Coordinates of C-alpha atoms and ligand atoms in Angstrom, one line a residue:
X9 CA 113.6 -73.5 -151.7
X10 CA 110.9 -72.7 -149.1
X11 CA 111.4 -75.4 -146.6
X12 CA 112.5 -79.0 -146.8
X13 CA 111.1 -81.4 -144.2
X14 CA 112.2 -85.0 -143.8
X15 CA 110.0 -88.1 -143.5
X16 CA 110.0 -89.0 -139.8
X17 CA 108.2 -92.2 -140.5
X18 CA 105.5 -92.3 -137.8
X19 CA 102.9 -94.7 -138.9
X20 CA 99.9 -93.2 -140.6
X21 CA 101.3 -89.7 -140.8
X22 CA 102.0 -88.1 -144.1
X23 CA 105.0 -85.8 -143.8
X24 CA 105.9 -83.9 -147.0
X25 CA 109.4 -84.1 -148.3
X26 CA 109.1 -80.7 -149.8
X27 CA 107.0 -77.7 -148.7
X28 CA 107.1 -75.1 -151.5
X29 CA 105.6 -71.6 -151.6
X30 CA 103.6 -70.1 -154.4
X31 CA 103.3 -66.3 -154.8
X32 CA 100.1 -64.8 -156.3
X33 CA 99.1 -61.1 -156.1
X34 CA 95.4 -61.5 -156.7
X35 CA 92.6 -62.1 -154.2
X36 CA 91.7 -65.6 -153.0
X37 CA 88.7 -66.0 -155.3
X38 CA 90.4 -64.7 -158.5
X39 CA 90.7 -67.1 -161.5
X40 CA 94.5 -67.2 -161.3
X41 CA 94.5 -67.9 -157.6
X42 CA 91.9 -70.6 -158.0
X43 CA 94.2 -72.1 -160.7
X44 CA 97.0 -72.0 -158.2
X45 CA 95.0 -73.8 -155.6
X46 CA 94.1 -76.5 -158.1
X47 CA 97.7 -76.8 -159.0
X48 CA 98.7 -77.3 -155.4
X49 CA 95.9 -79.9 -154.8
X50 CA 96.9 -81.9 -157.9
X51 CA 100.6 -81.9 -157.1
X52 CA 99.9 -83.0 -153.5
X53 CA 97.6 -85.8 -154.7
X54 CA 99.9 -87.0 -157.5
X55 CA 103.0 -87.2 -155.3
X56 CA 101.0 -88.9 -152.5
X57 CA 101.7 -85.9 -150.2
X58 CA 105.4 -85.9 -150.8
X59 CA 105.3 -82.3 -152.3
X60 CA 103.2 -79.7 -150.6
X61 CA 102.6 -76.3 -152.3
X62 CA 101.4 -73.4 -150.2
X63 CA 99.7 -70.7 -152.2
X64 CA 100.0 -67.2 -150.7
X65 CA 97.6 -64.8 -152.4
X66 CA 97.1 -61.1 -152.1
X67 CA 100.8 -60.3 -152.6
X68 CA 101.6 -61.7 -149.2
X69 CA 105.1 -62.5 -150.6
X70 CA 105.5 -59.1 -152.2
X71 CA 104.8 -57.3 -155.4
X72 CA 105.6 -59.1 -158.7
X73 CA 108.9 -57.3 -159.2
X74 CA 110.1 -58.3 -155.8
X75 CA 108.7 -61.9 -156.2
X76 CA 110.8 -62.3 -159.4
X77 CA 113.9 -61.1 -157.7
X78 CA 113.4 -63.6 -154.9
X79 CA 112.7 -66.4 -157.3
X80 CA 116.0 -65.9 -159.0
X81 CA 117.7 -66.9 -155.7
X82 CA 115.2 -69.6 -154.8
X83 CA 113.6 -67.7 -151.9
X84 CA 110.2 -68.2 -153.6
X85 CA 109.5 -71.4 -155.4
X86 CA 106.4 -70.8 -157.6
X87 CA 104.5 -67.8 -158.9
X88 CA 102.1 -66.6 -161.5
X89 CA 103.4 -63.4 -163.0
X90 CA 102.1 -60.8 -165.5
X91 CA 104.2 -60.8 -168.7
X92 CA 104.7 -57.1 -168.3
X93 CA 106.9 -57.7 -165.3
X94 CA 108.8 -60.6 -166.9
X95 CA 109.5 -58.5 -170.0
X96 CA 111.5 -56.1 -167.8
X97 CA 114.0 -58.9 -167.3
X98 CA 113.6 -60.5 -170.8
X99 CA 112.9 -57.7 -173.3
X100 CA 112.0 -60.1 -176.1
X101 CA 108.8 -61.0 -174.1
X102 CA 107.4 -57.6 -175.0
X103 CA 106.7 -59.2 -178.4
X104 CA 103.8 -61.0 -176.7
X105 CA 102.1 -58.0 -175.1
X106 CA 102.4 -55.2 -177.6
X107 CA 99.3 -52.9 -177.9
X108 CA 96.7 -54.0 -180.4
X109 CA 98.8 -57.0 -181.4
X110 CA 96.1 -59.7 -181.2
X111 CA 92.8 -59.6 -183.0
X112 CA 91.1 -61.2 -180.1
X113 CA 91.4 -63.8 -177.4
X114 CA 91.3 -66.8 -179.8
X115 CA 94.2 -65.3 -181.8
X116 CA 96.3 -64.8 -178.6
X117 CA 95.6 -68.4 -177.5
X118 CA 96.6 -69.7 -180.9
X119 CA 100.0 -68.0 -180.4
X120 CA 100.5 -69.1 -176.8
X121 CA 99.5 -72.7 -177.5
X122 CA 101.8 -73.1 -180.4
X123 CA 105.5 -72.9 -181.1
X124 CA 105.8 -69.2 -180.2
X125 CA 104.3 -69.8 -176.7
X126 CA 106.6 -72.8 -176.1
X127 CA 109.6 -70.7 -177.2
X128 CA 108.8 -68.0 -174.6
X129 CA 108.2 -70.5 -171.8
X130 CA 111.7 -71.7 -172.5
X131 CA 113.1 -68.2 -172.6
X132 CA 112.3 -67.9 -168.9
X133 CA 115.4 -70.1 -168.4
X134 CA 117.6 -67.1 -169.2
X135 CA 116.8 -65.5 -165.9
X136 CA 116.9 -68.5 -163.6
X137 CA 113.2 -69.4 -164.0
X138 CA 111.3 -72.3 -165.6
X139 CA 108.1 -71.4 -167.5
X140 CA 105.4 -74.0 -166.7
X141 CA 102.2 -72.8 -168.4
X142 CA 100.2 -69.8 -169.7
X143 CA 97.3 -68.2 -167.8
X144 CA 94.7 -65.9 -169.2
X145 CA 94.4 -62.2 -168.2
X146 CA 92.0 -61.0 -170.9
X147 CA 92.2 -57.6 -172.4
X148 CA 93.1 -54.3 -170.7
X149 CA 91.1 -51.0 -170.8
X150 CA 91.4 -47.6 -169.3
X151 CA 89.3 -46.4 -166.4
X152 CA 89.2 -42.9 -164.8
X153 CA 87.8 -41.2 -161.8
X154 CA 86.6 -37.8 -163.0
X155 CA 86.6 -37.3 -166.7
X156 CA 85.5 -40.0 -169.2
X157 CA 87.8 -41.1 -172.0
X158 CA 85.7 -41.1 -175.2
X159 CA 88.5 -40.4 -177.7
X160 CA 92.2 -40.0 -178.0
X161 CA 92.1 -36.3 -177.1
X162 CA 90.6 -37.0 -173.7
X163 CA 93.8 -38.8 -172.6
X164 CA 95.9 -35.7 -173.2
X165 CA 97.0 -34.2 -169.9
X166 CA 95.8 -37.1 -167.8
X167 CA 98.0 -39.1 -165.4
X168 CA 97.5 -42.8 -165.7
X169 CA 98.9 -45.6 -163.5
X170 CA 100.7 -48.4 -165.3
X171 CA 102.4 -51.6 -164.2
X172 CA 106.1 -51.4 -163.3
X173 CA 107.0 -51.7 -167.0
X174 CA 108.7 -49.3 -169.3
X175 CA 106.9 -50.5 -172.3
X176 CA 103.5 -49.9 -170.7
X177 CA 104.6 -46.4 -169.6
X178 CA 105.8 -45.6 -173.2
X179 CA 102.5 -46.9 -174.6
X180 CA 100.5 -44.6 -172.4
X181 CA 102.7 -41.7 -173.1
X182 CA 102.4 -42.4 -176.9
X183 CA 98.6 -42.0 -176.3
X184 CA 99.2 -38.6 -174.9
X185 CA 98.9 -39.2 -171.1
X186 CA 101.5 -39.1 -168.4
X187 CA 102.4 -42.6 -167.1
X188 CA 103.2 -43.4 -163.5
X189 CA 104.6 -46.8 -162.6
X190 CA 102.9 -48.1 -159.4
X191 CA 102.6 -51.6 -157.9
X192 CA 99.2 -53.3 -158.2
X193 CA 98.3 -53.1 -154.5
X194 CA 98.8 -49.3 -154.4
X195 CA 96.5 -48.5 -157.4
X196 CA 93.3 -48.1 -155.3
X197 CA 94.8 -45.5 -153.0
X198 CA 96.6 -43.6 -155.7
X199 CA 93.3 -43.1 -157.6
X200 CA 91.5 -42.3 -154.4
X201 CA 94.1 -39.7 -153.3
X202 CA 94.0 -38.1 -156.8
X203 CA 97.7 -38.9 -157.5
X204 CA 96.5 -40.4 -160.8
X205 CA 93.4 -39.8 -162.9
X206 CA 93.0 -43.4 -163.6
X207 CA 94.5 -46.7 -164.5
X208 CA 94.1 -49.6 -166.9
X209 CA 93.3 -53.2 -166.4
X210 CA 91.0 -56.1 -167.3
X211 CA 87.4 -56.4 -165.8
X212 CA 88.2 -59.0 -163.1
X213 CA 91.1 -56.9 -161.7
X214 CA 89.1 -53.7 -161.8
X215 CA 86.4 -55.4 -159.8
X216 CA 88.4 -57.6 -157.5
X217 CA 90.5 -54.7 -156.3
X218 CA 87.4 -52.5 -155.9
X219 CA 88.8 -49.9 -158.4
X220 CA 85.2 -49.4 -159.5
X221 CA 84.6 -47.6 -156.2
X222 CA 87.2 -44.9 -157.1
X223 CA 87.1 -44.9 -160.9
X224 CA 83.7 -45.4 -162.4
X225 CA 84.3 -44.5 -166.0
X226 CA 85.5 -47.6 -167.9
X227 CA 86.5 -47.1 -171.5
X228 CA 86.5 -50.3 -173.6
X229 CA 89.5 -49.4 -175.9
X230 CA 91.1 -52.9 -175.6
X231 CA 94.6 -51.6 -176.0
X232 CA 96.5 -54.7 -174.9
X233 CA 96.3 -58.3 -173.9
X234 CA 99.0 -59.3 -171.4
X235 CA 99.3 -63.0 -170.9
X236 CA 100.6 -64.4 -167.6
X237 CA 103.1 -67.2 -166.9
X238 CA 103.2 -69.8 -164.2
X239 CA 106.8 -70.2 -163.1
X240 CA 109.1 -72.1 -160.9
X241 CA 112.5 -71.1 -159.6
X242 CA 115.3 -73.0 -161.4
X243 CA 116.8 -73.5 -157.9
X244 CA 113.8 -75.4 -156.8
X245 CA 113.4 -77.2 -160.1
X246 CA 116.9 -78.6 -160.1
X247 CA 116.4 -80.2 -156.7
X248 CA 113.4 -82.2 -157.9
X249 CA 113.6 -85.6 -159.6
X250 CA 112.7 -85.9 -163.3
X251 CA 109.6 -87.7 -162.3
X252 CA 108.5 -85.0 -160.0
X253 CA 109.3 -82.3 -162.6
X254 CA 107.0 -84.1 -165.1
X255 CA 104.2 -84.3 -162.5
X256 CA 104.5 -80.6 -161.8
X257 CA 104.5 -79.7 -165.5
X258 CA 101.3 -81.8 -166.1
X259 CA 99.6 -80.3 -163.0
X260 CA 100.5 -76.7 -164.2
X261 CA 99.0 -77.4 -167.6
X262 CA 95.9 -78.9 -166.0
X263 CA 95.5 -75.8 -163.7
X264 CA 95.9 -73.5 -166.7
X265 CA 93.0 -75.2 -168.4
X266 CA 90.8 -74.5 -165.4
X267 CA 92.0 -70.9 -165.1
X268 CA 91.0 -70.2 -168.7
X269 CA 87.5 -71.5 -168.1
X270 CA 87.1 -69.5 -164.9
X271 CA 88.5 -66.5 -166.6
X272 CA 85.7 -66.4 -169.2
X273 CA 83.1 -66.6 -166.4
X274 CA 84.7 -64.0 -164.2
X275 CA 85.3 -61.5 -167.0
X276 CA 81.5 -61.5 -167.6
X277 CA 80.5 -61.5 -164.0
X278 CA 82.9 -58.7 -163.0
X279 CA 81.6 -56.5 -165.7
X280 CA 78.0 -57.2 -164.7
X281 CA 78.7 -56.5 -161.0
X282 CA 80.6 -53.3 -161.7
X283 CA 77.8 -52.0 -164.0
X284 CA 75.3 -52.8 -161.3
X285 CA 77.4 -50.8 -158.8
X286 CA 77.4 -47.8 -161.0
X287 CA 80.3 -48.2 -163.5
X288 CA 79.7 -46.2 -166.7
X289 CA 80.9 -48.2 -169.7
X290 CA 82.2 -46.1 -172.6
X291 CA 82.5 -47.9 -176.0
X292 CA 84.9 -46.7 -178.6
X293 CA 84.2 -46.9 -182.3
X294 CA 86.5 -48.9 -184.6
X295 CA 87.5 -45.7 -186.2
X296 CA 88.6 -44.2 -182.9
X297 CA 90.4 -47.5 -182.0
X298 CA 92.3 -47.1 -185.3
X299 CA 93.6 -43.7 -184.1
X300 CA 94.8 -45.3 -180.8
X301 CA 96.5 -48.0 -182.8
X302 CA 98.3 -45.5 -185.0
X303 CA 99.4 -43.5 -182.0
X304 CA 101.2 -46.5 -180.4
X305 CA 103.0 -47.5 -183.6
X306 CA 106.4 -45.8 -182.4
X307 CA 106.3 -48.1 -179.4
X308 CA 106.8 -51.1 -181.7
X309 CA 109.9 -49.5 -183.2
X310 CA 111.4 -49.0 -179.7
X311 CA 110.6 -52.3 -178.1
X312 CA 110.3 -54.7 -181.0
X313 CA 112.7 -53.4 -183.6
X314 CA 114.8 -56.5 -183.2
X315 CA 111.8 -58.8 -182.9
X316 CA 109.7 -57.8 -185.8
X317 CA 109.9 -61.3 -187.3
X318 CA 108.0 -62.6 -184.3
X319 CA 105.5 -59.8 -184.5
X320 CA 105.0 -60.6 -188.2
X321 CA 104.5 -64.3 -187.4
X322 CA 102.0 -63.5 -184.7
X323 CA 100.1 -61.2 -187.1
X324 CA 100.0 -63.8 -189.8
X325 CA 98.6 -66.5 -187.6
Ligands
GCU427 C1 96.7 -57.9 -163.7 C2 97.7 -59.0 -163.4 C3 98.5 -58.8 -162.2 C4 99.2 -57.4 -162.3 C5 98.1 -56.4 -162.6 C6 98.7 -54.9 -162.6 O1 95.7 -57.8 -162.8 O2 96.9 -60.2 -163.2 O3 99.4 -59.8 -162.0 O4 99.9 -57.1 -161.1 O5 97.5 -56.6 -163.8 O6 98.1 -54.1 -163.3 O7 99.7 -54.7 -162.0

Protein backbone atom coordinates (compact mmCIF):
# COMPACT_ATOMS: atom_id res chain seq x y z
CA UNK A 1 0.00 0.00 0.00
CA UNK A 2 1.30 3.46 -0.92
CA UNK A 3 1.37 5.20 2.46
CA UNK A 4 -0.69 4.90 5.60
CA UNK A 5 -1.08 7.95 7.76
CA UNK A 6 -2.78 8.09 11.11
CA UNK A 7 -5.36 10.51 12.35
CA UNK A 8 -3.53 12.99 14.57
CA UNK A 9 -6.77 14.56 15.68
CA UNK A 10 -5.97 18.27 15.57
CA UNK A 11 -9.27 20.09 15.46
CA UNK A 12 -10.52 21.05 12.04
CA UNK A 13 -7.81 19.18 10.19
CA UNK A 14 -8.73 16.28 7.91
CA UNK A 15 -5.91 13.80 7.89
CA UNK A 16 -6.47 10.79 5.63
CA UNK A 17 -6.20 7.33 7.06
CA UNK A 18 -5.04 5.95 3.73
CA UNK A 19 -3.12 7.66 0.95
CA UNK A 20 -3.22 5.40 -2.12
CA UNK A 21 -1.58 5.84 -5.50
CA UNK A 22 -3.16 5.33 -8.93
CA UNK A 23 -1.10 4.65 -12.06
CA UNK A 24 -2.22 5.93 -15.44
CA UNK A 25 -0.05 6.06 -18.56
CA UNK A 26 -2.09 8.63 -20.48
CA UNK A 27 -1.83 12.43 -20.45
CA UNK A 28 -3.68 14.50 -17.84
CA UNK A 29 -6.55 15.50 -20.17
CA UNK A 30 -7.16 12.02 -21.63
CA UNK A 31 -10.58 10.40 -20.94
CA UNK A 32 -9.17 7.58 -18.79
CA UNK A 33 -7.17 10.05 -16.69
CA UNK A 34 -10.20 12.29 -16.24
CA UNK A 35 -12.07 9.16 -15.16
CA UNK A 36 -9.31 8.48 -12.62
CA UNK A 37 -9.51 12.01 -11.23
CA UNK A 38 -13.26 11.68 -10.86
CA UNK A 39 -12.76 8.34 -9.09
CA UNK A 40 -10.31 9.93 -6.64
CA UNK A 41 -12.65 12.85 -5.99
CA UNK A 42 -15.64 10.57 -5.35
CA UNK A 43 -13.71 8.27 -3.02
CA UNK A 44 -12.39 11.18 -1.00
CA UNK A 45 -15.81 12.75 -0.72
CA UNK A 46 -17.64 9.57 0.18
CA UNK A 47 -15.16 8.55 2.85
CA UNK A 48 -15.15 12.08 4.28
CA UNK A 49 -11.48 12.42 3.47
CA UNK A 50 -10.42 9.17 5.15
CA UNK A 51 -9.18 7.73 1.84
CA UNK A 52 -7.13 9.83 -0.49
CA UNK A 53 -6.23 8.60 -3.97
CA UNK A 54 -3.34 10.28 -5.77
CA UNK A 55 -3.54 9.89 -9.55
CA UNK A 56 -0.16 9.82 -11.30
CA UNK A 57 -0.62 10.18 -15.08
CA UNK A 58 1.89 10.07 -17.95
CA UNK A 59 3.38 6.76 -16.82
CA UNK A 60 5.04 8.47 -13.82
CA UNK A 61 4.87 5.14 -12.02
CA UNK A 62 6.21 3.19 -15.01
CA UNK A 63 4.98 1.40 -18.13
CA UNK A 64 1.93 -0.84 -17.82
CA UNK A 65 3.94 -4.05 -17.62
CA UNK A 66 5.97 -2.69 -14.71
CA UNK A 67 2.87 -1.26 -13.00
CA UNK A 68 1.23 -4.69 -13.04
CA UNK A 69 4.32 -6.23 -11.53
CA UNK A 70 4.31 -3.69 -8.71
CA UNK A 71 0.59 -4.07 -8.07
CA UNK A 72 1.07 -7.76 -7.43
CA UNK A 73 3.20 -6.83 -4.43
CA UNK A 74 1.12 -3.87 -3.34
CA UNK A 75 3.68 -1.21 -4.35
CA UNK A 76 1.03 0.44 -6.52
CA UNK A 77 -2.56 0.50 -5.30
CA UNK A 78 -4.75 1.38 -8.31
CA UNK A 79 -4.29 1.46 -12.08
CA UNK A 80 -6.13 1.56 -15.37
CA UNK A 81 -4.56 -1.01 -17.66
CA UNK A 82 -5.03 -2.02 -21.29
CA UNK A 83 -6.33 -5.57 -21.55
CA UNK A 84 -3.45 -6.46 -23.90
CA UNK A 85 -1.08 -6.16 -20.99
CA UNK A 86 -3.33 -8.03 -18.58
CA UNK A 87 -3.76 -10.89 -21.05
CA UNK A 88 -0.02 -11.51 -20.82
CA UNK A 89 -0.66 -12.63 -17.24
CA UNK A 90 -4.11 -14.17 -17.75
CA UNK A 91 -4.17 -15.66 -21.28
CA UNK A 92 -7.94 -16.22 -21.23
CA UNK A 93 -8.36 -12.42 -21.35
CA UNK A 94 -7.27 -12.57 -24.98
CA UNK A 95 -10.80 -13.75 -25.69
CA UNK A 96 -11.97 -10.14 -25.15
CA UNK A 97 -9.53 -8.43 -27.48
CA UNK A 98 -9.25 -10.69 -30.52
CA UNK A 99 -9.05 -8.97 -33.94
CA UNK A 100 -12.38 -8.27 -35.62
CA UNK A 101 -14.25 -9.86 -32.72
CA UNK A 102 -16.86 -7.19 -32.05
CA UNK A 103 -19.22 -5.83 -34.68
CA UNK A 104 -18.99 -2.37 -33.13
CA UNK A 105 -18.74 -0.48 -29.85
CA UNK A 106 -22.32 -1.34 -28.83
CA UNK A 107 -21.56 -5.04 -29.23
CA UNK A 108 -18.42 -4.74 -27.09
CA UNK A 109 -20.29 -2.90 -24.35
CA UNK A 110 -23.02 -5.51 -24.35
CA UNK A 111 -20.34 -8.11 -23.64
CA UNK A 112 -18.51 -6.07 -20.99
CA UNK A 113 -21.67 -5.02 -19.16
CA UNK A 114 -23.00 -8.55 -18.91
CA UNK A 115 -21.98 -11.89 -17.41
CA UNK A 116 -18.86 -12.22 -19.55
CA UNK A 117 -17.56 -8.84 -18.43
CA UNK A 118 -18.18 -9.72 -14.76
CA UNK A 119 -16.48 -13.07 -15.21
CA UNK A 120 -13.32 -11.40 -16.47
CA UNK A 121 -13.33 -8.71 -13.76
CA UNK A 122 -13.26 -11.55 -11.28
CA UNK A 123 -10.52 -13.36 -13.19
CA UNK A 124 -8.11 -10.58 -12.23
CA UNK A 125 -8.13 -12.21 -8.79
CA UNK A 126 -5.92 -14.99 -10.18
CA UNK A 127 -2.94 -12.65 -10.28
CA UNK A 128 -3.40 -10.72 -7.05
CA UNK A 129 -5.61 -7.99 -8.51
CA UNK A 130 -9.22 -6.95 -8.10
CA UNK A 131 -11.08 -5.82 -11.23
CA UNK A 132 -13.24 -2.78 -10.47
CA UNK A 133 -14.70 -1.55 -13.77
CA UNK A 134 -14.32 -1.42 -17.55
CA UNK A 135 -13.09 1.64 -19.42
CA UNK A 136 -13.49 2.35 -23.14
CA UNK A 137 -10.51 2.50 -25.51
CA UNK A 138 -12.37 2.52 -28.80
CA UNK A 139 -11.06 0.80 -31.89
CA UNK A 140 -7.46 0.51 -33.10
CA UNK A 141 -6.15 1.35 -36.57
CA UNK A 142 -2.76 1.37 -38.28
CA UNK A 143 -0.78 4.53 -38.97
CA UNK A 144 2.45 4.93 -40.87
CA UNK A 145 5.09 7.52 -41.58
CA UNK A 146 6.11 7.07 -45.23
CA UNK A 147 3.92 4.68 -47.13
CA UNK A 148 0.14 4.48 -46.88
CA UNK A 149 -1.64 1.21 -46.04
CA UNK A 150 -4.49 0.90 -48.50
CA UNK A 151 -4.68 -2.92 -48.72
CA UNK A 152 -3.21 -6.04 -47.16
CA UNK A 153 -0.28 -6.09 -49.59
CA UNK A 154 0.92 -2.70 -48.31
CA UNK A 155 1.65 -4.20 -44.89
CA UNK A 156 4.08 -6.75 -46.32
CA UNK A 157 7.64 -5.87 -45.35
CA UNK A 158 6.64 -3.07 -42.97
CA UNK A 159 7.78 -2.96 -39.35
CA UNK A 160 4.99 -2.06 -36.95
CA UNK A 161 5.13 -1.23 -33.25
CA UNK A 162 2.74 -3.23 -31.07
CA UNK A 163 2.01 -3.27 -27.34
CA UNK A 164 4.08 -5.56 -25.14
CA UNK A 165 1.75 -8.40 -26.04
CA UNK A 166 2.46 -11.64 -27.90
CA UNK A 167 -1.06 -11.84 -29.28
CA UNK A 168 -0.78 -8.36 -30.78
CA UNK A 169 2.60 -9.24 -32.27
CA UNK A 170 1.21 -12.42 -33.85
CA UNK A 171 -1.78 -10.52 -35.18
CA UNK A 172 0.44 -8.02 -36.98
CA UNK A 173 2.69 -10.79 -38.29
CA UNK A 174 -0.37 -12.68 -39.58
CA UNK A 175 -1.15 -9.55 -41.59
CA UNK A 176 2.30 -9.77 -43.16
CA UNK A 177 4.28 -7.11 -41.28
CA UNK A 178 7.10 -7.49 -38.76
CA UNK A 179 5.98 -6.66 -35.22
CA UNK A 180 8.14 -4.98 -32.58
CA UNK A 181 6.97 -4.78 -28.97
CA UNK A 182 7.67 -1.33 -27.56
CA UNK A 183 6.30 0.49 -24.49
CA UNK A 184 3.74 3.21 -25.18
CA UNK A 185 5.96 6.13 -24.13
CA UNK A 186 8.62 5.12 -26.68
CA UNK A 187 6.39 4.94 -29.74
CA UNK A 188 6.85 8.54 -30.88
CA UNK A 189 10.66 8.33 -30.92
CA UNK A 190 10.76 4.89 -32.53
CA UNK A 191 8.67 6.18 -35.45
CA UNK A 192 10.66 9.41 -35.63
CA UNK A 193 13.97 7.55 -35.68
CA UNK A 194 12.67 5.20 -38.36
CA UNK A 195 13.04 2.12 -36.15
CA UNK A 196 9.47 1.25 -37.13
CA UNK A 197 7.36 2.25 -40.15
CA UNK A 198 4.32 2.83 -38.02
CA UNK A 199 2.12 1.72 -35.14
CA UNK A 200 -1.52 1.10 -34.36
CA UNK A 201 -3.85 2.73 -31.88
CA UNK A 202 -7.15 4.56 -31.39
CA UNK A 203 -7.66 8.22 -32.40
CA UNK A 204 -7.31 9.72 -28.88
CA UNK A 205 -3.94 7.98 -28.25
CA UNK A 206 -2.66 8.86 -31.72
CA UNK A 207 -3.41 12.53 -31.07
CA UNK A 208 -2.60 12.76 -27.35
CA UNK A 209 0.88 11.29 -27.89
CA UNK A 210 1.47 13.51 -30.96
CA UNK A 211 1.97 10.48 -33.18
CA UNK A 212 0.30 12.46 -35.95
CA UNK A 213 3.47 14.58 -36.11
CA UNK A 214 5.55 11.56 -37.17
CA UNK A 215 3.02 9.26 -38.88
CA UNK A 216 0.48 11.12 -40.95
CA UNK A 217 -1.16 8.22 -42.80
CA UNK A 218 -4.00 6.80 -40.71
CA UNK A 219 -5.74 3.72 -42.14
CA UNK A 220 -9.18 2.97 -40.71
CA UNK A 221 -9.05 -0.84 -40.81
CA UNK A 222 -10.52 -1.18 -37.26
CA UNK A 223 -8.62 -4.38 -36.55
CA UNK A 224 -9.23 -4.58 -32.83
CA UNK A 225 -11.07 -3.21 -29.80
CA UNK A 226 -9.03 -3.56 -26.63
CA UNK A 227 -11.05 -2.76 -23.51
CA UNK A 228 -9.34 -1.47 -20.38
CA UNK A 229 -9.74 -2.42 -16.75
CA UNK A 230 -9.62 -0.32 -13.61
CA UNK A 231 -7.85 -2.39 -10.98
CA UNK A 232 -6.78 -2.39 -7.37
CA UNK A 233 -4.03 -4.48 -5.81
CA UNK A 234 -5.40 -7.34 -3.67
CA UNK A 235 -2.90 -6.29 -0.96
CA UNK A 236 -4.55 -2.91 -0.71
CA UNK A 237 -8.05 -4.31 -1.05
CA UNK A 238 -7.67 -6.74 1.83
CA UNK A 239 -6.65 -3.98 4.20
CA UNK A 240 -9.84 -2.02 3.60
CA UNK A 241 -13.11 -2.56 5.45
CA UNK A 242 -16.05 -4.08 3.57
CA UNK A 243 -17.78 -0.74 3.73
CA UNK A 244 -14.83 1.03 2.12
CA UNK A 245 -14.57 -1.69 -0.53
CA UNK A 246 -18.19 -1.08 -1.46
CA UNK A 247 -17.62 2.67 -1.71
CA UNK A 248 -14.60 2.11 -3.95
CA UNK A 249 -16.49 -0.25 -6.24
CA UNK A 250 -19.35 2.21 -6.61
CA UNK A 251 -16.98 5.12 -7.31
CA UNK A 252 -15.12 3.04 -9.90
CA UNK A 253 -18.36 2.24 -11.74
CA UNK A 254 -19.42 5.88 -11.60
CA UNK A 255 -16.04 7.01 -12.99
CA UNK A 256 -16.35 4.44 -15.78
CA UNK A 257 -19.68 5.94 -16.86
CA UNK A 258 -18.01 9.34 -17.12
CA UNK A 259 -15.04 7.91 -19.04
CA UNK A 260 -17.32 6.34 -21.63
CA UNK A 261 -19.08 9.64 -22.26
CA UNK A 262 -15.77 11.50 -22.52
CA UNK A 263 -14.39 8.79 -24.80
CA UNK A 264 -17.04 9.38 -27.44
CA UNK A 265 -16.32 13.11 -27.47
CA UNK A 266 -12.56 12.76 -27.54
CA UNK A 267 -12.60 10.13 -30.27
CA UNK A 268 -14.33 12.61 -32.55
CA UNK A 269 -12.30 15.65 -31.49
CA UNK A 270 -8.97 13.85 -31.83
CA UNK A 271 -9.78 12.78 -35.35
CA UNK A 272 -10.86 16.31 -36.29
CA UNK A 273 -7.73 17.87 -34.80
CA UNK A 274 -5.43 15.35 -36.48
CA UNK A 275 -7.03 15.89 -39.87
CA UNK A 276 -6.74 19.63 -39.40
CA UNK A 277 -3.02 19.14 -38.69
CA UNK A 278 -2.52 17.21 -41.91
CA UNK A 279 -3.35 13.56 -41.15
CA UNK A 280 -4.42 11.68 -44.27
CA UNK A 281 -7.28 9.28 -43.49
CA UNK A 282 -7.37 6.13 -45.60
CA UNK A 283 -10.67 4.22 -45.61
CA UNK A 284 -10.68 0.50 -46.31
CA UNK A 285 -13.53 -1.16 -48.19
CA UNK A 286 -15.56 -3.93 -46.52
CA UNK A 287 -14.12 -6.38 -49.03
CA UNK A 288 -10.58 -5.48 -48.08
CA UNK A 289 -11.44 -5.68 -44.36
CA UNK A 290 -12.68 -9.19 -45.04
CA UNK A 291 -9.21 -10.07 -46.34
CA UNK A 292 -7.63 -8.66 -43.14
CA UNK A 293 -10.10 -10.69 -41.11
CA UNK A 294 -9.28 -13.90 -42.98
CA UNK A 295 -5.54 -13.33 -42.55
CA UNK A 296 -5.79 -13.15 -38.73
CA UNK A 297 -7.88 -16.32 -38.41
CA UNK A 298 -4.86 -18.49 -37.34
CA UNK A 299 -4.32 -16.16 -34.36
CA UNK A 300 -7.67 -17.36 -32.99
CA UNK A 301 -6.47 -20.98 -33.10
CA UNK A 302 -3.30 -20.10 -31.25
CA UNK A 303 -4.69 -17.84 -28.52
CA UNK A 304 -8.31 -18.94 -28.15
CA UNK A 305 -8.25 -22.64 -29.01
CA UNK A 306 -9.28 -23.41 -25.43
CA UNK A 307 -11.71 -20.52 -25.18
CA UNK A 308 -13.70 -20.88 -28.36
CA UNK A 309 -16.87 -21.28 -26.30
CA UNK A 310 -16.45 -17.72 -25.00
CA UNK A 311 -15.70 -16.46 -28.51
CA UNK A 312 -18.88 -18.13 -29.76
CA UNK A 313 -20.93 -16.62 -26.93
CA UNK A 314 -19.53 -13.18 -27.76
CA UNK A 315 -20.26 -13.57 -31.44
CA UNK A 316 -23.80 -14.69 -30.77
CA UNK A 317 -24.64 -11.72 -28.54
C1 LIG B 1 -3.88 2.63 -25.51
C2 LIG B 1 -4.08 2.31 -24.04
C3 LIG B 1 -2.78 2.38 -23.27
C4 LIG B 1 -1.73 1.53 -23.92
C5 LIG B 1 -1.58 1.96 -25.37
C6 LIG B 1 -0.49 1.22 -26.14
O1 LIG B 1 -3.54 3.95 -25.67
O2 LIG B 1 -5.00 3.21 -23.48
O3 LIG B 1 -3.02 1.98 -21.95
O4 LIG B 1 -0.51 1.63 -23.26
O5 LIG B 1 -2.81 1.81 -26.04
O6 LIG B 1 -0.62 1.10 -27.34
O7 LIG B 1 0.49 0.80 -25.52
